[in-house]
Amino acid sequence: MLRKELEIATFGDLLYHYPYRYFDRTKVDKVAAINANTEYVQLLGTIINIFEEGEGRKKRLVATFYDDTGQIELIWFQGAQWMKKSLVDHGRYILFGKVSFFNSAPNIAHPEIEPLNSETTIPGMQPVYSTTEKLRAKGISNRSFAKITQSLFEKIKQGDIPEILPPYLLSQYQLCNRYNAIKWIHFPDSEEQMQAARYRLKWEELLASQLKIAQLRLQHTVQQGWKFDKVGDNFNGFYNHHLPFQLTGAQKRVLKEIRVDTATGKQMNRLLQGDVGSGKTMVAVMSMLLAMDNGFQACLMAPTEILAQQHYQSVRELLAPMNIQVAILTGSTKGKERKETLAGLQDGSISIVVGTHALLEDTVVFNNLGMAIIDEQHRFGVAQRSRLWKKNSTPPHVLVMTATPIPRTLAMTLYGDLDVSVIDELPPGRQEIKTVHRNEMRRANVMDFIKNEINKGRQAYIVYPLIEESEKMDYESLMAGFEQVKVFFPEHKYNIAMVHGRQDAAERERNMQRFISGNAHILVATTVIEVGVNVPNASVMLIESAERFGLSQLHQLRGRVGRGAEQSYCILLTGNKLSNESAERMKIMTSTSNGFVIAEKDLAMRGPGDLSGTRQSGLLKFKLADIVDDSAILEQTRIAAQQIISNDPSLTNPQHTGIRNILLQEKVANNWAKIS
Ligand code: ADP
Ligand code: MG
C-alpha cells in the first residue's frame, strides 16, 4: 500500500519521506488571541459541557474548552461515542487543531487532545507528512507516519545513518552531520534544528546533481572531436565580400568562441542563447562555412517544415554568390529530389543541408558530417539529438541554438555540462516593439488601430491561446475569433489567412505562405507560429486572451514582429478582470523587452516545472531543494563539485566514498546523461 501510493518500500525510504511542513507546538496559545487569520493553535485548558447533538448520520459530539482568556467549541463528527467515553468533564487537557469559524465563533473540529498531568510534555515541532486519500482511508494518517518514524528512530543509532560528505565540506559550509539532519528534519526540537537539517539535506541533493554535471562535463572534454584548425576561403571569402551587414559584437564574440572550441580536437557541445531577432542564423551559416573549410559537411536542423524552408531560403540567398551546394531535406522531400539529395550527402557533393528531423533517419548517410546545428532546441527530444552523433565515426560538433533564454540557475542545472554562448546584443537600428495592454472594452479601438497599420501596407498577426486540455474548445474559440475578425476586416477588402493545429501540414504551409508572401494582410493563428517565423513586413501582433499565456510564451510570440524597419506593436488583449498574477505578467511585458529579464521573472513566478521543455525531463525534481529559492546553495555546490571532480575525477579518494556511492545509487538523475 505504502509502496504503491508513495513509493515507500523500506524503513530507509520512510526515513527519506520528509515532512513537508511542521506545526510549531513549542508554544501554547491563548483562546483570546484567536482571530480570523489563525490557522492552527495549541491550547491548555479545561473541558466542560460534553454532549451529543443531532440525530443519525448528523450526530456529533460537542464540548466547550476554556483557558484563562476565553472559550472555544470543540466538535467531533466521527468517533463521537468513543470520544465521549474518554473525555473527562472538567478535565485539564492540552489540545492542538485547526481553527474554523461558524457564525463568527471559533471552533476546532477533531483536535488532537491529550490529558494534562505530571507526565505531559509540550510536544515541540510536529512534523506533517504528505499522505494520500487512500492511505488516510486505511487509517494511515499524518500522525501514523510520525509515530512509525519516531519508533524507527528509537531503534537506530548514529552509525546506522553514516556521514557521506567529507569532513572538510561539513566544516567549510557549516553543515550538520547526516544523522542529525535526518533526525531533525523529522523531529526538530526547534526552528533552528529544522532549518539546519533542511539546509544540510538540500546541500546534499544539489551537490549530487552538480557532481553528475561536473562528471559529464569532464567526459565531454575528453570526447574526441574533429579538429577544425583552418579558417579558409569559405569563411573568409564570405566574411570579406558577401556579408550583407556588419556583424554585431556579440555575433563576432560567439563565432570566436566556436572557432576556439572546434580547434581543440575535442567535441564541441555548445548552447547558443540569443533572444529572438538577435541574429543566430548568421552564426549558424558561418559555423557551417568553417566546417567546410576543414573538409566537412554541415547540417542545420529546424523543428518544423516551415522553419526549415525559411532557413533553407535564407542560407541559399546568403551563399548564392559563393557557388556552394545547399540542399533541403524534410518529410515532404520526395521522389527524385530526395534520391538526389541522399546521394549528394553520401558522396559529399552536398556540403550544407538544411532540414527537419527527417535528417535523423537512418537512410540519411553523410560522407563526412562535422558540424550539426540545431535550431530552437526545446522542440527536439534529447534522444533525437543523440542520434546525430551516430552520423559520423567521430561525433560532429554540436551547436544548439535557442531563443528561449534560460535563467542562470536553470542553465546550471539543465545544461551545466554544455558550454554556453550568449548573443546579448540586437543588430543596430532595431526599434523597440511598443507593447501595450488593452482590455476587451477597447476591442474596437484596437481593431481600428490594426486597420490603420494594414492600410499603411503592413501585416498583422492575431494569435489565440492553445489550451492543451481541450483541443475542441481551442478550435471553437479560434473559429469564433476568426468570424469576429472578419466582421472588422470584411473579406472583400482584406485577405485573412489562418493556421492551426487541425490543418494538415500542406494546408498549414499553404496558408503560412500566403502570409509570408505578403498576399494575406492578417494571419489568424494558434501558437503554432511561436517559433522562428520571419516576416519582416508584419509589424503588429495582437495576442487574444493574453492572460492565458505564460511570460516566456508571450515574449516568444512578440518576437515575431519588430523584424523590419517599421515601428512594430504588440497588443495584449485581456478580459476586464485580471488576477493579480496576470496583471503582473502584463506589467512585466509592457515594461521590458529583455528576454533574460522575462525568463528570470517567469521562473520566479511559475517555478521551474512549467518552463517549456523541462516539464517532463525530471531533471529538476528535488525532494527539498528549489533551484530558485536555493540558488545560493546551488552556487556553493557547483563550486564544490567542480573542485571535487577536478581533484578526484573518479572519486577514488576514501574521503569521497560516500558521495561516490550516492551517485551510483541515484535513480533520479540518470536521464540527464545524454542532454547533448
Ligand atoms: P534569430 O536569432 O531570431 O534566429 P535571425 O537570425 O532570424 O534571428 O535574424 C533576425 C534578422 O536580423 C534577420 O533579418 C537578419 O538578417 C538580421 N540580422 C542578423 N544579424 C544582423 C546584423 N549584424 N546586422 C543587421 N541585421 C542583422
Ligand atoms: Mg532563428
JSON list of N, CA, C and O in Angstrom, two decimals, residues 235 247 249-263 268 270 283 287 290 421:
[
{"chain": "A", "resi": 235, "resn": "PHE", "atom": "N", "xyz": [34.95, 30.64, -45.26]},
{"chain": "A", "resi": 235, "resn": "PHE", "atom": "CA", "xyz": [34.68, 31.55, -44.15]},
{"chain": "A", "resi": 235, "resn": "PHE", "atom": "C", "xyz": [35.16, 32.97, -44.48]},
{"chain": "A", "resi": 235, "resn": "PHE", "atom": "O", "xyz": [34.39, 33.93, -44.44]},
{"chain": "A", "resi": 247, "resn": "LEU", "atom": "N", "xyz": [28.68, 42.37, -38.70]},
{"chain": "A", "resi": 247, "resn": "LEU", "atom": "CA", "xyz": [28.28, 41.52, -37.56]},
{"chain": "A", "resi": 247, "resn": "LEU", "atom": "C", "xyz": [28.24, 42.37, -36.29]},
{"chain": "A", "resi": 247, "resn": "LEU", "atom": "O", "xyz": [29.00, 43.32, -36.14]},
{"chain": "A", "resi": 249, "resn": "GLY", "atom": "N", "xyz": [28.91, 42.92, -32.30]},
{"chain": "A", "resi": 249, "resn": "GLY", "atom": "CA", "xyz": [30.00, 42.49, -31.44]},
{"chain": "A", "resi": 249, "resn": "GLY", "atom": "C", "xyz": [29.72, 41.12, -30.83]},
{"chain": "A", "resi": 249, "resn": "GLY", "atom": "O", "xyz": [30.61, 40.27, -30.74]},
{"chain": "A", "resi": 250, "resn": "ALA", "atom": "N", "xyz": [28.48, 40.91, -30.46]},
{"chain": "A", "resi": 250, "resn": "ALA", "atom": "CA", "xyz": [28.12, 39.63, -29.83]},
{"chain": "A", "resi": 250, "resn": "ALA", "atom": "C", "xyz": [28.24, 38.48, -30.83]},
{"chain": "A", "resi": 250, "resn": "ALA", "atom": "O", "xyz": [28.72, 37.40, -30.49]},
{"chain": "A", "resi": 251, "resn": "GLN", "atom": "N", "xyz": [27.82, 38.72, -32.06]},
{"chain": "A", "resi": 251, "resn": "GLN", "atom": "CA", "xyz": [27.96, 37.66, -33.08]},
{"chain": "A", "resi": 251, "resn": "GLN", "atom": "C", "xyz": [29.44, 37.32, -33.30]},
{"chain": "A", "resi": 251, "resn": "GLN", "atom": "O", "xyz": [29.81, 36.15, -33.38]},
{"chain": "A", "resi": 252, "resn": "LYS", "atom": "N", "xyz": [30.27, 38.34, -33.35]},
{"chain": "A", "resi": 252, "resn": "LYS", "atom": "CA", "xyz": [31.71, 38.10, -33.53]},
{"chain": "A", "resi": 252, "resn": "LYS", "atom": "C", "xyz": [32.28, 37.30, -32.37]},
{"chain": "A", "resi": 252, "resn": "LYS", "atom": "O", "xyz": [33.05, 36.36, -32.55]},
{"chain": "A", "resi": 253, "resn": "ARG", "atom": "N", "xyz": [31.88, 37.69, -31.17]},
{"chain": "A", "resi": 253, "resn": "ARG", "atom": "CA", "xyz": [32.42, 37.02, -30.00]},
{"chain": "A", "resi": 253, "resn": "ARG", "atom": "C", "xyz": [32.02, 35.54, -29.99]},
{"chain": "A", "resi": 253, "resn": "ARG", "atom": "O", "xyz": [32.84, 34.66, -29.75]},
{"chain": "A", "resi": 254, "resn": "VAL", "atom": "N", "xyz": [30.75, 35.29, -30.32]},
{"chain": "A", "resi": 254, "resn": "VAL", "atom": "CA", "xyz": [30.29, 33.91, -30.31]},
{"chain": "A", "resi": 254, "resn": "VAL", "atom": "C", "xyz": [30.99, 33.08, -31.38]},
{"chain": "A", "resi": 254, "resn": "VAL", "atom": "O", "xyz": [31.39, 31.94, -31.15]},
{"chain": "A", "resi": 255, "resn": "LEU", "atom": "N", "xyz": [31.19, 33.67, -32.56]},
{"chain": "A", "resi": 255, "resn": "LEU", "atom": "CA", "xyz": [31.90, 32.95, -33.62]},
{"chain": "A", "resi": 255, "resn": "LEU", "atom": "C", "xyz": [33.32, 32.60, -33.18]},
{"chain": "A", "resi": 255, "resn": "LEU", "atom": "O", "xyz": [33.83, 31.52, -33.47]},
{"chain": "A", "resi": 256, "resn": "LYS", "atom": "N", "xyz": [33.92, 33.51, -32.47]},
{"chain": "A", "resi": 256, "resn": "LYS", "atom": "CA", "xyz": [35.26, 33.25, -31.98]},
{"chain": "A", "resi": 256, "resn": "LYS", "atom": "C", "xyz": [35.24, 32.10, -30.97]},
{"chain": "A", "resi": 256, "resn": "LYS", "atom": "O", "xyz": [36.08, 31.20, -31.01]},
{"chain": "A", "resi": 257, "resn": "GLU", "atom": "N", "xyz": [34.25, 32.11, -30.10]},
{"chain": "A", "resi": 257, "resn": "GLU", "atom": "CA", "xyz": [34.13, 31.03, -29.12]},
{"chain": "A", "resi": 257, "resn": "GLU", "atom": "C", "xyz": [34.00, 29.69, -29.83]},
{"chain": "A", "resi": 257, "resn": "GLU", "atom": "O", "xyz": [34.59, 28.68, -29.43]},
{"chain": "A", "resi": 258, "resn": "ILE", "atom": "N", "xyz": [33.21, 29.70, -30.90]},
{"chain": "A", "resi": 258, "resn": "ILE", "atom": "CA", "xyz": [33.01, 28.46, -31.65]},
{"chain": "A", "resi": 258, "resn": "ILE", "atom": "C", "xyz": [34.31, 28.04, -32.35]},
{"chain": "A", "resi": 258, "resn": "ILE", "atom": "O", "xyz": [34.67, 26.86, -32.36]},
{"chain": "A", "resi": 259, "resn": "ARG", "atom": "N", "xyz": [35.01, 28.99, -32.89]},
{"chain": "A", "resi": 259, "resn": "ARG", "atom": "CA", "xyz": [36.26, 28.66, -33.57]},
{"chain": "A", "resi": 259, "resn": "ARG", "atom": "C", "xyz": [37.28, 28.08, -32.59]},
{"chain": "A", "resi": 259, "resn": "ARG", "atom": "O", "xyz": [37.93, 27.07, -32.88]},
{"chain": "A", "resi": 260, "resn": "VAL", "atom": "N", "xyz": [37.40, 28.70, -31.44]},
{"chain": "A", "resi": 260, "resn": "VAL", "atom": "CA", "xyz": [38.34, 28.20, -30.44]},
{"chain": "A", "resi": 260, "resn": "VAL", "atom": "C", "xyz": [37.94, 26.79, -30.00]},
{"chain": "A", "resi": 260, "resn": "VAL", "atom": "O", "xyz": [38.75, 25.88, -29.92]},
{"chain": "A", "resi": 261, "resn": "ASP", "atom": "N", "xyz": [36.65, 26.63, -29.78]},
{"chain": "A", "resi": 261, "resn": "ASP", "atom": "CA", "xyz": [36.15, 25.37, -29.26]},
{"chain": "A", "resi": 261, "resn": "ASP", "atom": "C", "xyz": [36.33, 24.21, -30.26]},
{"chain": "A", "resi": 261, "resn": "ASP", "atom": "O", "xyz": [36.63, 23.09, -29.88]},
{"chain": "A", "resi": 262, "resn": "THR", "atom": "N", "xyz": [36.16, 24.50, -31.56]},
{"chain": "A", "resi": 262, "resn": "THR", "atom": "CA", "xyz": [36.25, 23.43, -32.55]},
{"chain": "A", "resi": 262, "resn": "THR", "atom": "C", "xyz": [37.69, 23.14, -32.94]},
{"chain": "A", "resi": 262, "resn": "THR", "atom": "O", "xyz": [37.96, 22.20, -33.67]},
{"chain": "A", "resi": 263, "resn": "ALA", "atom": "N", "xyz": [38.61, 23.94, -32.44]},
{"chain": "A", "resi": 263, "resn": "ALA", "atom": "CA", "xyz": [40.01, 23.75, -32.82]},
{"chain": "A", "resi": 263, "resn": "ALA", "atom": "C", "xyz": [40.79, 22.94, -31.80]},
{"chain": "A", "resi": 263, "resn": "ALA", "atom": "O", "xyz": [41.97, 22.68, -31.96]},
{"chain": "A", "resi": 268, "resn": "MET", "atom": "N", "xyz": [32.80, 19.71, -29.67]},
{"chain": "A", "resi": 268, "resn": "MET", "atom": "CA", "xyz": [32.11, 20.88, -29.12]},
{"chain": "A", "resi": 268, "resn": "MET", "atom": "C", "xyz": [30.67, 20.50, -28.76]},
{"chain": "A", "resi": 268, "resn": "MET", "atom": "O", "xyz": [29.98, 19.82, -29.51]},
{"chain": "A", "resi": 270, "resn": "ARG", "atom": "N", "xyz": [27.83, 22.94, -27.49]},
{"chain": "A", "resi": 270, "resn": "ARG", "atom": "CA", "xyz": [27.62, 24.32, -27.11]},
{"chain": "A", "resi": 270, "resn": "ARG", "atom": "C", "xyz": [26.17, 24.72, -27.28]},
{"chain": "A", "resi": 270, "resn": "ARG", "atom": "O", "xyz": [25.50, 24.32, -28.22]},
{"chain": "A", "resi": 283, "resn": "VAL", "atom": "N", "xyz": [25.24, 33.25, -37.37]},
{"chain": "A", "resi": 283, "resn": "VAL", "atom": "CA", "xyz": [26.25, 32.47, -36.65]},
{"chain": "A", "resi": 283, "resn": "VAL", "atom": "C", "xyz": [26.24, 31.02, -37.16]},
{"chain": "A", "resi": 283, "resn": "VAL", "atom": "O", "xyz": [27.29, 30.42, -37.38]},
{"chain": "A", "resi": 287, "resn": "SER", "atom": "N", "xyz": [29.33, 29.17, -39.06]},
{"chain": "A", "resi": 287, "resn": "SER", "atom": "CA", "xyz": [29.88, 27.96, -38.46]},
{"chain": "A", "resi": 287, "resn": "SER", "atom": "C", "xyz": [29.92, 26.83, -39.47]},
{"chain": "A", "resi": 287, "resn": "SER", "atom": "O", "xyz": [30.84, 26.00, -39.48]},
{"chain": "A", "resi": 290, "resn": "LEU", "atom": "N", "xyz": [32.82, 27.30, -41.70]},
{"chain": "A", "resi": 290, "resn": "LEU", "atom": "CA", "xyz": [34.04, 26.88, -41.01]},
{"chain": "A", "resi": 290, "resn": "LEU", "atom": "C", "xyz": [34.23, 25.36, -41.16]},
{"chain": "A", "resi": 290, "resn": "LEU", "atom": "O", "xyz": [35.34, 24.88, -41.43]},
{"chain": "A", "resi": 421, "resn": "SER", "atom": "N", "xyz": [27.13, 29.97, -25.07]},
{"chain": "A", "resi": 421, "resn": "SER", "atom": "CA", "xyz": [27.44, 31.26, -25.68]},
{"chain": "A", "resi": 421, "resn": "SER", "atom": "C", "xyz": [26.17, 32.09, -25.68]},
{"chain": "A", "resi": 421, "resn": "SER", "atom": "O", "xyz": [25.08, 31.55, -25.84]}
]
